[in-house]
Short mmCIF file of C-alpha atoms in Angstrom, two decimals:
data_model
loop_
_atom_site.label_atom_id
_atom_site.label_comp_id
_atom_site.label_asym_id
_atom_site.label_seq_id
_atom_site.Cartn_x
_atom_site.Cartn_y
_atom_site.Cartn_z
CA MET D 1 27.90 -1.28 -35.49
CA LYS D 2 24.36 -1.53 -34.15
CA ALA D 3 22.74 1.66 -32.89
CA ARG D 4 22.51 1.78 -29.12
CA GLN D 5 19.01 1.54 -27.63
CA SER D 6 18.60 4.33 -25.11
CA ASN D 7 16.17 2.33 -22.94
CA ILE D 8 18.88 -0.27 -22.31
CA GLU D 9 21.54 2.41 -21.95
CA VAL D 10 19.48 4.04 -19.19
CA LEU D 11 19.47 0.64 -17.48
CA ARG D 12 23.26 0.38 -17.79
CA ILE D 13 23.59 3.75 -16.08
CA LEU D 14 21.18 2.69 -13.34
CA LEU D 15 23.09 -0.56 -12.79
CA MET D 16 26.34 1.30 -12.21
CA LEU D 17 24.68 3.64 -9.72
CA MET D 18 23.40 0.51 -7.98
CA MET D 19 26.94 -0.84 -7.94
CA LEU D 20 28.24 2.30 -6.27
CA TYR D 21 25.58 2.14 -3.55
CA LEU D 22 26.17 -1.58 -2.98
CA HIS D 23 29.91 -0.98 -2.65
CA PHE D 24 29.19 1.98 -0.37
CA ILE D 25 27.47 -0.39 2.06
CA LYS D 26 30.26 -2.94 1.69
CA GLY D 27 32.76 -0.18 2.42
CA VAL D 28 30.93 0.60 5.65
CA LEU D 29 30.87 -3.09 6.55
CA TRP D 30 34.35 -4.23 5.60
CA GLY D 31 36.24 -1.22 4.25
CA GLY D 32 38.26 -0.54 7.36
CA GLU D 33 38.67 -1.44 11.00
CA GLY D 34 35.56 -3.17 12.28
CA ASN D 35 31.97 -3.54 11.09
CA LEU D 36 30.34 -0.13 11.58
CA MET D 37 26.90 -1.38 10.58
CA SER D 38 26.61 -3.78 13.52
CA SER D 39 26.67 -0.88 15.98
CA GLN D 40 23.55 0.69 14.46
CA PRO D 41 19.94 0.06 15.55
CA GLN D 42 18.22 -2.77 13.69
CA SER D 43 15.81 -0.28 12.11
CA VAL D 44 18.73 1.62 10.51
CA GLN D 45 20.33 -1.60 9.30
CA GLY D 46 17.01 -2.73 7.91
CA VAL D 47 16.50 0.40 5.82
CA LEU D 48 20.03 0.25 4.39
CA TYR D 49 19.68 -3.43 3.50
CA ALA D 50 16.23 -2.85 2.01
CA PHE D 51 17.98 -0.63 -0.56
CA TYR D 52 21.00 -2.94 -0.72
CA VAL D 53 19.15 -6.08 -1.85
CA PRO D 54 17.73 -4.61 -5.11
CA CYS D 55 21.24 -3.44 -6.02
CA VAL D 56 22.64 -6.99 -5.92
CA VAL D 57 20.98 -7.64 -9.29
CA MET D 58 23.40 -5.27 -11.04
CA VAL D 59 26.05 -7.89 -11.95
CA ASN D 60 23.55 -10.45 -13.24
CA ALA D 61 21.62 -7.80 -15.17
CA PHE D 62 24.78 -6.48 -16.80
CA VAL D 63 25.67 -9.97 -18.06
CA PHE D 64 22.04 -10.62 -19.03
CA ILE D 65 22.15 -7.56 -21.29
CA SER D 66 25.15 -9.06 -23.09
CA GLY D 67 23.20 -12.26 -23.64
CA TRP D 68 20.06 -10.42 -24.72
CA PHE D 69 21.89 -8.73 -27.58
CA GLY D 70 24.58 -11.38 -28.06
CA ILE D 71 28.33 -10.85 -28.03
CA ARG D 72 30.00 -10.58 -31.42
CA PHE D 73 33.47 -11.88 -30.82
CA SER D 74 36.36 -10.00 -32.43
CA MET D 75 39.96 -9.28 -31.54
CA LYS D 76 39.09 -5.59 -31.67
CA GLY D 77 36.29 -6.08 -29.14
CA PHE D 78 38.52 -8.09 -26.83
CA ALA D 79 41.30 -5.53 -27.11
CA ASN D 80 38.86 -2.71 -26.35
CA ILE D 81 37.73 -4.29 -23.07
CA ALA D 82 41.26 -5.29 -22.03
CA PHE D 83 42.68 -1.87 -22.92
CA GLN D 84 39.97 -0.06 -20.96
CA ALA D 85 40.68 -2.18 -17.87
CA LEU D 86 44.47 -1.76 -18.06
CA PHE D 87 44.48 1.92 -19.05
CA LEU D 88 42.13 3.01 -16.28
CA ASN D 89 43.95 0.89 -13.72
CA MET D 90 47.18 2.63 -14.72
CA ILE D 91 45.54 6.04 -14.33
CA CYS D 92 44.37 5.02 -10.84
CA PHE D 93 47.88 3.88 -9.95
CA ALA D 94 49.44 7.08 -11.32
CA MET D 95 47.04 9.29 -9.35
CA ASN D 96 47.63 7.26 -6.22
CA PHE D 97 51.40 7.52 -6.66
CA LEU D 98 51.37 11.27 -7.36
CA LEU D 99 49.09 12.08 -4.43
CA HIS D 100 50.64 9.77 -1.86
CA GLY D 101 54.06 8.84 -3.21
CA GLN D 102 53.79 5.15 -2.38
CA ALA D 103 56.81 3.03 -3.22
CA PHE D 104 56.37 0.94 -6.36
CA SER D 105 56.26 -2.78 -5.55
CA PHE D 106 55.90 -6.13 -7.27
CA GLY D 107 52.40 -6.29 -5.79
CA ASP D 108 51.54 -3.11 -7.68
CA ILE D 109 52.62 -4.73 -10.94
CA LYS D 110 50.37 -7.71 -10.26
CA ASN D 111 47.48 -5.41 -9.40
CA LEU D 112 48.03 -3.36 -12.57
CA PHE D 113 47.55 -6.45 -14.71
CA TYR D 114 44.78 -8.03 -12.59
CA LEU D 115 47.03 -10.88 -11.45
CA THR D 116 45.66 -10.86 -7.90
CA GLY D 117 42.21 -11.56 -6.46
CA ASN D 118 41.06 -8.05 -7.38
CA GLY D 119 38.93 -7.31 -10.42
CA TRP D 120 37.17 -10.67 -10.56
CA PHE D 121 34.41 -9.28 -12.82
CA VAL D 122 36.89 -8.09 -15.46
CA LYS D 123 38.47 -11.54 -15.76
CA ALA D 124 35.14 -13.38 -15.66
CA TYR D 125 33.67 -11.14 -18.37
CA LEU D 126 36.73 -11.42 -20.59
CA PHE D 127 36.49 -15.20 -20.29
CA LEU D 128 32.80 -15.02 -21.25
CA PHE D 129 33.81 -12.88 -24.23
CA ILE D 130 36.33 -15.54 -25.31
CA LEU D 131 33.71 -18.28 -24.96
CA SER D 132 30.97 -16.34 -26.76
CA PRO D 133 31.55 -17.92 -30.22
CA ILE D 134 31.05 -21.39 -28.70
CA LEU D 135 27.97 -20.28 -26.77
CA ASN D 136 26.54 -18.59 -29.87
CA SER D 137 27.14 -21.75 -31.88
CA PHE D 138 25.21 -23.78 -29.33
CA VAL D 139 22.32 -21.30 -29.50
CA GLU D 140 22.22 -21.59 -33.29
CA LYS D 141 22.47 -25.38 -33.51
CA ALA D 142 20.58 -26.68 -30.46
CA SER D 143 16.88 -27.39 -30.79
CA LYS D 144 14.48 -25.47 -28.56
CA GLN D 145 13.81 -28.64 -26.57
CA ASP D 146 17.50 -29.40 -26.01
CA PHE D 147 18.18 -25.78 -25.14
CA SER D 148 15.35 -25.80 -22.59
CA ARG D 149 16.53 -29.08 -21.03
CA PHE D 150 20.04 -27.72 -20.73
CA LEU D 151 18.83 -24.62 -18.91
CA TRP D 152 16.71 -26.62 -16.45
CA LEU D 153 19.66 -28.88 -15.62
CA TYR D 154 22.07 -25.95 -15.45
CA TRP D 155 19.97 -23.86 -13.05
CA GLY D 156 19.12 -26.90 -10.95
CA PHE D 157 22.83 -27.60 -10.50
CA ILE D 158 23.72 -23.94 -9.87
CA PHE D 159 20.98 -23.41 -7.29
CA ILE D 160 22.01 -26.52 -5.37
CA ALA D 161 25.80 -26.41 -5.62
CA GLY D 162 26.26 -22.65 -5.86
CA TRP D 163 23.45 -21.34 -3.64
CA LEU D 164 21.96 -23.81 -1.16
CA PHE D 165 25.38 -25.31 -0.54
CA GLU D 166 27.53 -22.45 -1.77
CA TYR D 167 30.79 -23.77 -0.33
CA SER D 168 30.39 -27.24 -1.84
CA THR D 169 31.75 -26.16 -5.23
CA GLY D 170 34.64 -23.71 -5.20
CA TRP D 171 34.66 -23.02 -8.92
CA ILE D 172 31.13 -21.56 -8.78
CA ARG D 173 32.08 -19.27 -5.88
CA SER D 174 28.49 -18.13 -5.20
CA GLY D 175 28.38 -16.61 -8.70
CA TYR D 176 31.73 -14.80 -8.65
CA SER D 177 32.65 -16.88 -11.67
CA PRO D 178 32.28 -17.12 -15.46
CA ILE D 179 30.29 -20.31 -14.77
CA LEU D 180 27.32 -18.16 -13.73
CA PHE D 181 27.97 -15.67 -16.52
CA MET D 182 27.67 -18.45 -19.12
CA GLY D 183 24.28 -19.47 -17.74
CA LEU D 184 22.98 -15.91 -17.62
CA TYR D 185 24.19 -15.32 -21.16
CA LEU D 186 22.48 -18.47 -22.49
CA GLN D 187 19.29 -17.80 -20.53
CA ALA D 188 19.06 -14.35 -22.07
CA ARG D 189 19.72 -15.74 -25.57
CA TYR D 190 16.99 -18.36 -25.05
CA LEU D 191 14.45 -15.74 -24.05
CA ARG D 192 15.42 -13.46 -26.93
CA VAL D 193 15.22 -16.27 -29.52
CA TYR D 194 12.29 -18.35 -28.25
CA ALA D 195 10.34 -16.37 -25.68
CA ALA D 196 10.75 -12.64 -26.19
CA GLU D 197 7.04 -12.02 -25.49
CA GLY D 198 6.38 -14.65 -22.82
CA VAL D 199 6.92 -18.23 -21.65
CA ASN D 200 4.63 -21.23 -21.84
CA LEU D 201 4.10 -22.74 -18.38
CA GLY D 202 1.97 -25.72 -19.31
CA LYS D 203 -1.71 -24.81 -19.17
CA TRP D 204 -1.08 -21.07 -19.16
CA THR D 205 1.33 -18.55 -20.62
CA LEU D 206 3.16 -15.85 -18.73
CA LYS D 207 3.13 -12.74 -20.91
CA PHE D 208 6.08 -10.39 -20.60
CA SER D 209 3.98 -7.28 -20.14
CA ARG D 210 5.51 -4.35 -18.29
CA ARG D 211 3.22 -4.97 -15.31
CA ASN D 212 4.13 -8.66 -15.09
CA LEU D 213 7.82 -7.93 -15.45
CA PHE D 214 7.68 -5.31 -12.71
CA PHE D 215 6.14 -7.84 -10.33
CA ALA D 216 8.64 -10.49 -11.48
CA TYR D 217 11.37 -8.03 -10.49
CA ALA D 218 9.86 -6.76 -7.24
CA LEU D 219 8.40 -9.91 -5.66
CA PRO D 220 11.63 -11.98 -5.51
CA LEU D 221 13.42 -9.01 -3.98
CA LEU D 222 10.71 -8.51 -1.38
CA VAL D 223 11.06 -12.17 -0.42
CA ALA D 224 14.85 -11.77 -0.26
CA ILE D 225 14.52 -8.67 1.94
CA ALA D 226 12.07 -10.46 4.25
CA LEU D 227 14.45 -13.40 4.58
CA ALA D 228 17.47 -11.17 5.14
CA TYR D 229 15.95 -8.78 7.66
CA PRO D 230 16.30 -10.90 10.84
CA SER D 231 19.98 -11.69 10.26
CA PHE D 232 21.10 -9.26 7.55
CA PHE D 233 22.76 -12.02 5.49
CA THR D 234 24.87 -13.34 8.36
CA SER D 235 23.03 -16.62 8.97
CA PHE D 236 20.12 -18.78 7.86
CA PRO D 237 17.74 -17.80 6.28
CA GLY D 238 19.15 -14.39 5.43
CA ALA D 239 22.30 -15.88 3.95
CA PHE D 240 20.19 -17.45 1.19
CA ALA D 241 18.95 -14.03 0.09
CA LYS D 242 22.37 -12.78 -0.97
CA GLY D 243 24.70 -13.90 -3.72
CA TYR D 244 24.54 -13.81 -7.47
CA CYS D 245 23.49 -17.50 -7.58
CA SER D 246 20.36 -16.80 -5.53
CA PRO D 247 17.23 -17.59 -7.60
CA PHE D 248 15.68 -14.40 -6.21
CA ILE D 249 18.51 -12.34 -7.67
CA VAL D 250 18.65 -14.28 -10.96
CA VAL D 251 14.91 -13.91 -11.62
CA ALA D 252 14.83 -10.26 -10.58
CA ALA D 253 17.83 -9.39 -12.78
CA GLY D 254 16.32 -11.04 -15.84
CA ALA D 255 12.94 -9.39 -15.23
CA LEU D 256 14.60 -5.98 -14.87
CA VAL D 257 16.35 -6.28 -18.24
CA LEU D 258 13.17 -7.51 -19.95
CA LEU D 259 11.22 -4.66 -18.35
CA PHE D 260 13.60 -2.02 -19.69
CA SER D 261 13.55 -3.69 -23.12
CA LYS D 262 9.80 -2.93 -23.18
CA LEU D 263 10.16 0.72 -22.22
CA LYS D 264 9.93 3.42 -24.85
CA VAL D 265 12.81 5.84 -24.40
CA PRO D 266 13.57 8.34 -27.19
CA SER D 267 17.02 7.87 -28.68
CA SER D 268 19.45 10.19 -26.91
CA LYS D 269 23.04 10.80 -27.97
CA PHE D 270 23.82 12.06 -24.47
CA ILE D 271 22.47 8.95 -22.72
CA ASN D 272 24.20 6.68 -25.21
CA SER D 273 27.47 8.56 -24.81
CA VAL D 274 27.38 8.33 -21.02
CA ALA D 275 26.44 4.65 -21.14
CA ARG D 276 29.42 3.93 -23.39
CA SER D 277 31.66 4.74 -20.42
CA VAL D 278 29.73 3.14 -17.55
CA PHE D 279 32.09 0.18 -17.29
CA ALA D 280 34.75 2.71 -16.32
CA VAL D 281 32.79 3.45 -13.14
CA TYR D 282 33.31 -0.12 -11.93
CA LEU D 283 36.92 -0.28 -13.15
CA ILE D 284 37.95 2.91 -11.35
CA GLN D 285 35.94 2.49 -8.14
CA GLU D 286 36.98 -1.15 -7.68
CA SER D 287 40.60 -0.60 -8.73
CA SER D 288 42.89 -1.80 -5.95
CA PHE D 289 44.47 1.68 -6.09
CA CYS D 290 41.13 3.51 -5.49
CA VAL D 291 38.78 1.25 -3.57
CA GLY D 292 40.39 2.07 -0.22
CA TYR D 293 39.68 5.79 -0.67
CA TYR D 294 36.10 5.07 -1.77
CA ASN D 295 35.55 3.01 1.38
CA GLU D 296 37.22 5.62 3.57
CA TYR D 297 34.85 8.38 2.46
CA ALA D 298 31.87 5.99 2.67
CA ARG D 299 32.67 5.26 6.31
CA ALA D 300 33.18 8.97 7.04
CA ILE D 301 29.72 9.79 5.62
CA PHE D 302 28.17 6.93 7.58
CA LEU D 303 29.70 8.14 10.84
CA ARG D 304 29.01 11.84 10.38
CA TYR D 305 25.45 12.01 9.06
CA ASP D 306 22.12 10.36 9.73
CA GLY D 307 18.52 10.52 8.59
CA VAL D 308 17.70 12.65 5.56
CA MET D 309 21.14 14.25 5.50
CA PHE D 310 22.76 10.81 5.32
CA ALA D 311 20.54 9.82 2.39
CA LEU D 312 21.34 13.06 0.56
CA PHE D 313 25.08 12.71 1.11
CA VAL D 314 25.06 9.09 -0.07
CA LEU D 315 23.18 10.12 -3.21
CA ALA D 316 25.54 13.04 -3.82
CA TYR D 317 28.60 10.88 -3.20
CA VAL D 318 27.44 8.18 -5.61
CA VAL D 319 26.55 10.68 -8.34
CA VAL D 320 29.82 12.64 -8.00
CA VAL D 321 31.93 9.48 -8.18
CA PHE D 322 29.89 8.33 -11.19
CA VAL D 323 30.40 11.62 -13.05
CA LEU D 324 34.13 11.77 -12.28
CA CYS D 325 34.65 8.24 -13.58
CA ILE D 326 32.75 9.04 -16.78
CA LEU D 327 34.94 12.11 -17.32
CA VAL D 328 38.16 10.17 -16.71
CA ASP D 329 37.07 7.58 -19.27
CA GLN D 330 36.97 10.25 -21.94
CA VAL D 331 40.78 10.23 -21.84
CA ARG D 332 40.74 6.50 -22.45
CA LEU D 333 38.32 6.92 -25.36
CA PHE D 334 40.55 9.59 -26.90
CA VAL D 335 43.58 7.28 -26.77
CA TRP D 336 41.62 4.20 -27.89
CA ARG D 337 40.25 5.89 -31.02
CA ARG D 338 43.79 6.55 -32.19
CA LEU D 339 44.97 3.05 -31.37
CA GLU D 340 41.89 1.67 -33.11
CA LYS D 341 42.75 3.47 -36.33
CA ARG D 342 46.31 2.23 -36.11
CA PHE D 343 45.78 -1.44 -35.25
CA PHE D 344 42.19 -2.14 -36.32
CA PRO D 345 41.59 -0.17 -39.52
CA VAL D 346 38.23 -0.73 -41.18
#
């Protein structure tokens, strides 16, 4: 097993905190009766969305990390991801049942095993994991020229059919799909194999220095925020600023991962240990048995506080949820280590 790089593990932690904030805003928007955000002054909405837009990169960046290092397919690896998703979902269901005594239904069974529309990321990532040997084979056998041509055609198609005309192609679903994950994975592999230090743009070369990568991350997001501000994603042109297929989000996510790959962070067992459980934060918060409670408290904070106090409570809420999810995942790790010895001995 490769040693974890703490600079990338810090990024994983940051991405999950971004996810919690993004879902906080979504909880305020759609987590209950009515859209609470629309009743606020435009200045308040603008500030919240200015922080919202940079958080949209978290899904793309998470997948980009997988492509940067490459997925090593194994039944053990697949079982580990699937077990984590199922085990934590069962814990969420058990806690929900014990606290509220809801009647067990067939819908609960489907939700336990991700057989509904919930947990799209889990299913998309597992499918990417299954496809990884084929994608890795393409990376190994394709020439640099063929690889580059493929990526140009791929992104051209995605940006037209999945972004400009997002409802023209249902199986892209604005990026809520393994179709986007495959492209992000291959783009990251291409950069790692052929352009880890920079890309040749004809007469000049773009060096992947930390300064250039910071601007490559920040500038697309500033453009996205400027586009979104008048309509807050509800109509043209703001609608083009959102979505995982947006070129602004794709470029910013890739630049963010490359930027953190250049940072020098001393190896930390604590950081690496926490990062090992960050996927649990998404799995628990977005579980169909927990997401309603997350949204309920998000809306309560939004309604009760404003100004600096609101910002502090949002930060505290996100951090507390993050820590609790990490602690719950330690139970899963304890069980998995014993199953691992039993079914996947070295």
